[in-house]
PDB file of C-alpha atoms in Angstrom:
ATOM      1  CA  UNK A   1      -5.783  -6.063 -28.314  1.00 47.00           C
ATOM      2  CA  UNK A   2      -7.697  -3.691 -26.028  1.00 61.00           C
ATOM      3  CA  UNK A   3      -8.469  -4.061 -22.357  1.00 67.00           C
ATOM      4  CA  UNK A   4     -11.963  -3.295 -21.096  1.00 75.00           C
ATOM      5  CA  UNK A   5     -13.572  -3.219 -17.716  1.00 81.00           C
ATOM      6  CA  UNK A   6     -16.850  -4.518 -16.335  1.00 85.00           C
ATOM      7  CA  UNK A   7     -18.113  -3.446 -12.933  1.00 88.00           C
ATOM      8  CA  UNK A   8     -20.844  -5.285 -11.034  1.00 89.00           C
ATOM      9  CA  UNK A   9     -22.689  -4.121  -7.952  1.00 91.00           C
ATOM     10  CA  UNK A  10     -23.255  -6.981  -5.518  1.00 90.00           C
ATOM     11  CA  UNK A  11     -25.274  -7.027  -2.292  1.00 91.00           C
ATOM     12  CA  UNK A  12     -22.608  -6.790   0.416  1.00 91.00           C
ATOM     13  CA  UNK A  13     -23.903  -9.764   2.460  1.00 89.00           C
ATOM     14  CA  UNK A  14     -23.781 -11.982  -0.645  1.00 88.00           C
ATOM     15  CA  UNK A  15     -20.167 -11.141  -1.501  1.00 88.00           C
ATOM     16  CA  UNK A  16     -17.788 -14.118  -1.486  1.00 88.00           C
ATOM     17  CA  UNK A  17     -14.001 -14.119  -1.628  1.00 84.00           C
ATOM     18  CA  UNK A  18     -13.993 -17.078  -4.011  1.00 88.00           C
ATOM     19  CA  UNK A  19     -12.486 -16.588  -7.475  1.00 88.00           C
ATOM     20  CA  UNK A  20     -14.946 -19.075  -9.002  1.00 89.00           C
ATOM     21  CA  UNK A  21     -17.952 -17.335  -7.396  1.00 89.00           C
ATOM     22  CA  UNK A  22     -16.716 -13.899  -8.452  1.00 89.00           C
ATOM     23  CA  UNK A  23     -16.077 -15.049 -12.029  1.00 87.00           C
ATOM     24  CA  UNK A  24     -19.640 -16.437 -12.241  1.00 86.00           C
ATOM     25  CA  UNK A  25     -20.894 -12.899 -11.603  1.00 84.00           C
ATOM     26  CA  UNK A  26     -19.671 -12.015 -15.063  1.00 81.00           C
ATOM     27  CA  UNK A  27     -20.928 -15.155 -16.818  1.00 78.00           C
ATOM     28  CA  UNK A  28     -24.427 -13.683 -17.217  1.00 65.00           C
ATOM     29  CA  UNK A  29     -25.440 -12.070 -20.464  1.00 55.00           C
ATOM     30  CA  UNK A  30     -24.600  -8.356 -20.235  1.00 53.00           C
ATOM     31  CA  UNK A  31     -27.747  -7.286 -22.103  1.00 49.00           C
ATOM     32  CA  UNK A  32     -30.004  -9.180 -19.715  1.00 47.00           C
ATOM     33  CA  UNK A  33     -28.275  -7.486 -16.780  1.00 48.00           C
ATOM     34  CA  UNK A  34     -28.651  -4.046 -18.325  1.00 49.00           C
ATOM     35  CA  UNK A  35     -32.361  -4.662 -18.983  1.00 44.00           C
ATOM     36  CA  UNK A  36     -32.846  -5.556 -15.304  1.00 46.00           C
ATOM     37  CA  UNK A  37     -30.905  -2.483 -14.207  1.00 47.00           C
ATOM     38  CA  UNK A  38     -33.011   0.252 -12.733  1.00 45.00           C
ATOM     39  CA  UNK A  39     -36.305  -1.684 -12.677  1.00 42.00           C
ATOM     40  CA  UNK A  40     -38.494  -1.001  -9.668  1.00 37.00           C
ATOM     41  CA  UNK A  41     -35.995   1.514  -8.279  1.00 49.00           C
ATOM     42  CA  UNK A  42     -33.249  -1.087  -8.021  1.00 51.00           C
ATOM     43  CA  UNK A  43     -29.600  -0.247  -8.505  1.00 52.00           C
ATOM     44  CA  UNK A  44     -27.973  -0.957 -11.849  1.00 56.00           C
ATOM     45  CA  UNK A  45     -26.168  -4.287 -11.700  1.00 61.00           C
ATOM     46  CA  UNK A  46     -23.491  -3.580 -14.240  1.00 61.00           C
ATOM     47  CA  UNK A  47     -21.774  -0.779 -16.079  1.00 59.00           C
ATOM     48  CA  UNK A  48     -18.921  -0.044 -18.439  1.00 57.00           C
ATOM     49  CA  UNK A  49     -18.335  -2.941 -20.775  1.00 54.00           C
ATOM     50  CA  UNK A  50     -16.254  -0.526 -22.825  1.00 55.00           C
ATOM     51  CA  UNK A  51     -14.388   1.444 -20.144  1.00 61.00           C
ATOM     52  CA  UNK A  52     -10.725   1.618 -20.989  1.00 71.00           C
ATOM     53  CA  UNK A  53      -8.285   1.382 -18.088  1.00 70.00           C
ATOM     54  CA  UNK A  54      -6.978   4.718 -19.395  1.00 82.00           C
ATOM     55  CA  UNK A  55      -9.964   6.225 -17.558  1.00 85.00           C
ATOM     56  CA  UNK A  56      -8.007   5.500 -14.376  1.00 84.00           C
ATOM     57  CA  UNK A  57      -5.467   8.152 -15.366  1.00 84.00           C
ATOM     58  CA  UNK A  58      -8.162  10.774 -14.832  1.00 88.00           C
ATOM     59  CA  UNK A  59      -8.346   9.836 -11.140  1.00 86.00           C
ATOM     60  CA  UNK A  60      -4.828   8.802 -10.161  1.00 80.00           C
ATOM     61  CA  UNK A  61      -3.005  12.078 -10.713  1.00 68.00           C
ATOM     62  CA  UNK A  62      -2.403  14.445  -7.834  1.00 58.00           C
ATOM     63  CA  UNK A  63      -5.707  15.566  -6.329  1.00 53.00           C
ATOM     64  CA  UNK A  64      -6.566  19.082  -7.550  1.00 51.00           C
ATOM     65  CA  UNK A  65      -7.680  20.383  -4.172  1.00 54.00           C
ATOM     66  CA  UNK A  66      -8.434  17.658  -1.660  1.00 52.00           C
ATOM     67  CA  UNK A  67      -6.069  16.140   0.921  1.00 52.00           C
ATOM     68  CA  UNK A  68      -6.816  12.979   2.880  1.00 50.00           C
ATOM     69  CA  UNK A  69      -7.561   9.454   1.799  1.00 52.00           C
ATOM     70  CA  UNK A  70      -7.469   8.832  -1.905  1.00 55.00           C
ATOM     71  CA  UNK A  71     -10.595   6.923  -2.988  1.00 61.00           C
ATOM     72  CA  UNK A  72      -9.901   8.226  -6.482  1.00 61.00           C
ATOM     73  CA  UNK A  73      -7.292   5.479  -6.787  1.00 67.00           C
ATOM     74  CA  UNK A  74     -10.104   2.901  -6.485  1.00 79.00           C
ATOM     75  CA  UNK A  75     -12.510   4.281  -9.082  1.00 79.00           C
ATOM     76  CA  UNK A  76     -11.499   2.138 -12.044  1.00 79.00           C
ATOM     77  CA  UNK A  77      -8.706  -0.316 -11.248  1.00 75.00           C
ATOM     78  CA  UNK A  78      -8.578  -0.201  -7.456  1.00 84.00           C
ATOM     79  CA  UNK A  79      -9.826  -2.689  -4.924  1.00 89.00           C
ATOM     80  CA  UNK A  80      -8.662  -5.796  -3.156  1.00 90.00           C
ATOM     81  CA  UNK A  81      -7.240  -8.163  -5.797  1.00 91.00           C
ATOM     82  CA  UNK A  82      -8.576 -11.709  -5.946  1.00 92.00           C
ATOM     83  CA  UNK A  83      -6.505 -14.010  -8.155  1.00 91.00           C
ATOM     84  CA  UNK A  84      -8.514 -15.702 -10.868  1.00 89.00           C
ATOM     85  CA  UNK A  85      -8.593 -19.422 -11.481  1.00 85.00           C
ATOM     86  CA  UNK A  86      -6.614 -18.761 -14.685  1.00 86.00           C
ATOM     87  CA  UNK A  87      -3.550 -17.039 -13.189  1.00 85.00           C
ATOM     88  CA  UNK A  88      -2.653 -15.540 -16.580  1.00 87.00           C
ATOM     89  CA  UNK A  89      -5.745 -13.321 -16.360  1.00 87.00           C
ATOM     90  CA  UNK A  90      -5.646 -10.051 -14.420  1.00 87.00           C
ATOM     91  CA  UNK A  91      -7.036 -10.391 -10.890  1.00 89.00           C
ATOM     92  CA  UNK A  92     -10.607  -9.523 -10.076  1.00 90.00           C
ATOM     93  CA  UNK A  93     -10.899  -6.421  -7.907  1.00 91.00           C
ATOM     94  CA  UNK A  94     -13.325  -6.074  -4.992  1.00 93.00           C
ATOM     95  CA  UNK A  95     -14.470  -2.950  -3.170  1.00 93.00           C
ATOM     96  CA  UNK A  96     -16.424  -3.363   0.047  1.00 93.00           C
ATOM     97  CA  UNK A  97     -19.668  -1.428   0.529  1.00 95.00           C
ATOM     98  CA  UNK A  98     -17.747   1.112   2.669  1.00 94.00           C
ATOM     99  CA  UNK A  99     -15.127   1.594  -0.050  1.00 92.00           C
ATOM    100  CA  UNK A 100     -17.897   1.930  -2.624  1.00 93.00           C
ATOM    101  CA  UNK A 101     -19.449   4.743  -0.536  1.00 93.00           C
ATOM    102  CA  UNK A 102     -16.079   6.530  -0.353  1.00 91.00           C
ATOM    103  CA  UNK A 103     -15.602   6.293  -4.113  1.00 91.00           C
ATOM    104  CA  UNK A 104     -19.177   7.509  -4.687  1.00 92.00           C
ATOM    105  CA  UNK A 105     -18.513  10.487  -2.418  1.00 92.00           C
ATOM    106  CA  UNK A 106     -15.299  11.304  -4.248  1.00 91.00           C
ATOM    107  CA  UNK A 107     -16.992  11.132  -7.659  1.00 91.00           C
ATOM    108  CA  UNK A 108     -19.947  13.195  -6.465  1.00 92.00           C
ATOM    109  CA  UNK A 109     -17.645  16.084  -5.555  1.00 91.00           C
ATOM    110  CA  UNK A 110     -14.983  15.598  -8.242  1.00 90.00           C
ATOM    111  CA  UNK A 111     -14.581  18.399 -10.759  1.00 92.00           C
ATOM    112  CA  UNK A 112     -14.075  16.554 -14.052  1.00 94.00           C
ATOM    113  CA  UNK A 113     -12.566  19.604 -15.761  1.00 95.00           C
ATOM    114  CA  UNK A 114      -9.913  19.935 -13.055  1.00 93.00           C
ATOM    115  CA  UNK A 115      -9.156  16.210 -13.237  1.00 92.00           C
ATOM    116  CA  UNK A 116      -8.976  16.370 -17.038  1.00 95.00           C
ATOM    117  CA  UNK A 117      -6.542  19.279 -16.887  1.00 94.00           C
ATOM    118  CA  UNK A 118      -4.201  17.193 -14.721  1.00 90.00           C
ATOM    119  CA  UNK A 119      -4.379  14.100 -16.960  1.00 91.00           C
ATOM    120  CA  UNK A 120      -4.766  15.496 -20.482  1.00 93.00           C
ATOM    121  CA  UNK A 121      -1.049  15.680 -21.318  1.00 93.00           C
ATOM    122  CA  UNK A 122      -0.628  11.978 -20.483  1.00 90.00           C
ATOM    123  CA  UNK A 123      -3.774  10.907 -22.360  1.00 92.00           C
ATOM    124  CA  UNK A 124      -3.964  12.982 -25.524  1.00 94.00           C
ATOM    125  CA  UNK A 125      -0.976  11.450 -27.379  1.00 94.00           C
ATOM    126  CA  UNK A 126      -2.745   8.057 -27.396  1.00 89.00           C
ATOM    127  CA  UNK A 127      -5.957   9.563 -28.820  1.00 91.00           C
ATOM    128  CA  UNK A 128      -4.717  11.787 -31.633  1.00 93.00           C
ATOM    129  CA  UNK A 129      -3.152  14.693 -29.775  1.00 94.00           C
ATOM    130  CA  UNK A 130      -4.487  18.233 -29.487  1.00 95.00           C
ATOM    131  CA  UNK A 131      -6.761  18.104 -32.554  1.00 96.00           C
ATOM    132  CA  UNK A 132      -8.716  15.252 -30.924  1.00 95.00           C
ATOM    133  CA  UNK A 133      -9.003  16.878 -27.492  1.00 96.00           C
ATOM    134  CA  UNK A 134     -12.674  17.940 -27.683  1.00 96.00           C
ATOM    135  CA  UNK A 135     -13.842  14.468 -28.710  1.00 95.00           C
ATOM    136  CA  UNK A 136     -11.473  12.707 -26.307  1.00 94.00           C
ATOM    137  CA  UNK A 137     -12.454  14.911 -23.390  1.00 95.00           C
ATOM    138  CA  UNK A 138     -16.164  14.321 -24.106  1.00 95.00           C
ATOM    139  CA  UNK A 139     -15.651  10.553 -24.160  1.00 92.00           C
ATOM    140  CA  UNK A 140     -13.798  10.580 -20.843  1.00 93.00           C
ATOM    141  CA  UNK A 141     -16.392  12.941 -19.344  1.00 94.00           C
ATOM    142  CA  UNK A 142     -19.229  10.635 -20.417  1.00 91.00           C
ATOM    143  CA  UNK A 143     -17.514   7.655 -18.794  1.00 89.00           C
ATOM    144  CA  UNK A 144     -16.940   9.775 -15.680  1.00 92.00           C
ATOM    145  CA  UNK A 145     -20.698  10.490 -15.512  1.00 91.00           C
ATOM    146  CA  UNK A 146     -21.477   6.771 -15.955  1.00 88.00           C
ATOM    147  CA  UNK A 147     -19.040   5.868 -13.177  1.00 90.00           C
ATOM    148  CA  UNK A 148     -20.499   8.540 -10.902  1.00 92.00           C
ATOM    149  CA  UNK A 149     -24.056   7.275 -11.472  1.00 91.00           C
ATOM    150  CA  UNK A 150     -23.048   3.630 -11.023  1.00 91.00           C
ATOM    151  CA  UNK A 151     -21.179   4.212  -7.776  1.00 92.00           C
ATOM    152  CA  UNK A 152     -23.905   6.538  -6.426  1.00 93.00           C
ATOM    153  CA  UNK A 153     -26.579   3.863  -6.982  1.00 92.00           C
ATOM    154  CA  UNK A 154     -24.389   1.083  -5.607  1.00 92.00           C
ATOM    155  CA  UNK A 155     -23.539   3.136  -2.502  1.00 94.00           C
ATOM    156  CA  UNK A 156     -27.173   4.126  -1.964  1.00 94.00           C
ATOM    157  CA  UNK A 157     -28.134   0.434  -2.028  1.00 92.00           C
ATOM    158  CA  UNK A 158     -25.244  -0.573   0.260  1.00 93.00           C
ATOM    159  CA  UNK A 159     -23.636  -2.745  -2.404  1.00 93.00           C
ATOM    160  CA  UNK A 160     -20.041  -3.842  -2.891  1.00 94.00           C
ATOM    161  CA  UNK A 161     -18.409  -3.596  -6.331  1.00 93.00           C
ATOM    162  CA  UNK A 162     -16.557  -6.316  -8.221  1.00 92.00           C
ATOM    163  CA  UNK A 163     -14.442  -5.430 -11.266  1.00 89.00           C
ATOM    164  CA  UNK A 164     -13.151  -7.614 -14.071  1.00 87.00           C
ATOM    165  CA  UNK A 165     -10.687  -6.590 -16.743  1.00 81.00           C
ATOM    166  CA  UNK A 166     -10.869  -8.458 -20.016  1.00 76.00           C
ATOM    167  CA  UNK A 167      -8.983  -8.324 -23.268  1.00 68.00           C
ATOM    168  CA  UNK A 168     -10.850  -7.960 -26.533  1.00 60.00           C
TER     169      UNK A 168
END
């Protein structure tokens, strides 16, 4: 069984701290959301139906060159947890619009190659070791670019971000 992540951008004033309301955000058909994304200059509503939580390992290692607050810890699995109605499910995670801006700023300036170098030894064994590094690195880099674009659009629109992990 694999764990995947869905991220939704939500207008900050509309955000509710209700598990039922937050879960309904993810009840919509993902394809319909993706078709609406980007129309008329609007922010994408959703990203990363196939993002593995292993992507988080790229961001949670020691920062390569930057001191200060660590928004990198919020990129994939960070945020304020909201327990779901089914307590056996992982909590939903919520980033405020301000936290979303911080994460977007971090991703905008993050050097993926430096982050990869710090995380590669922890990640490669699960993906086939050294022979698979080029393909594995490309996959993580592509997800990094998707995350960067998603957070940049959400921050530009002043949106909060809600995350849901699911098992497939």
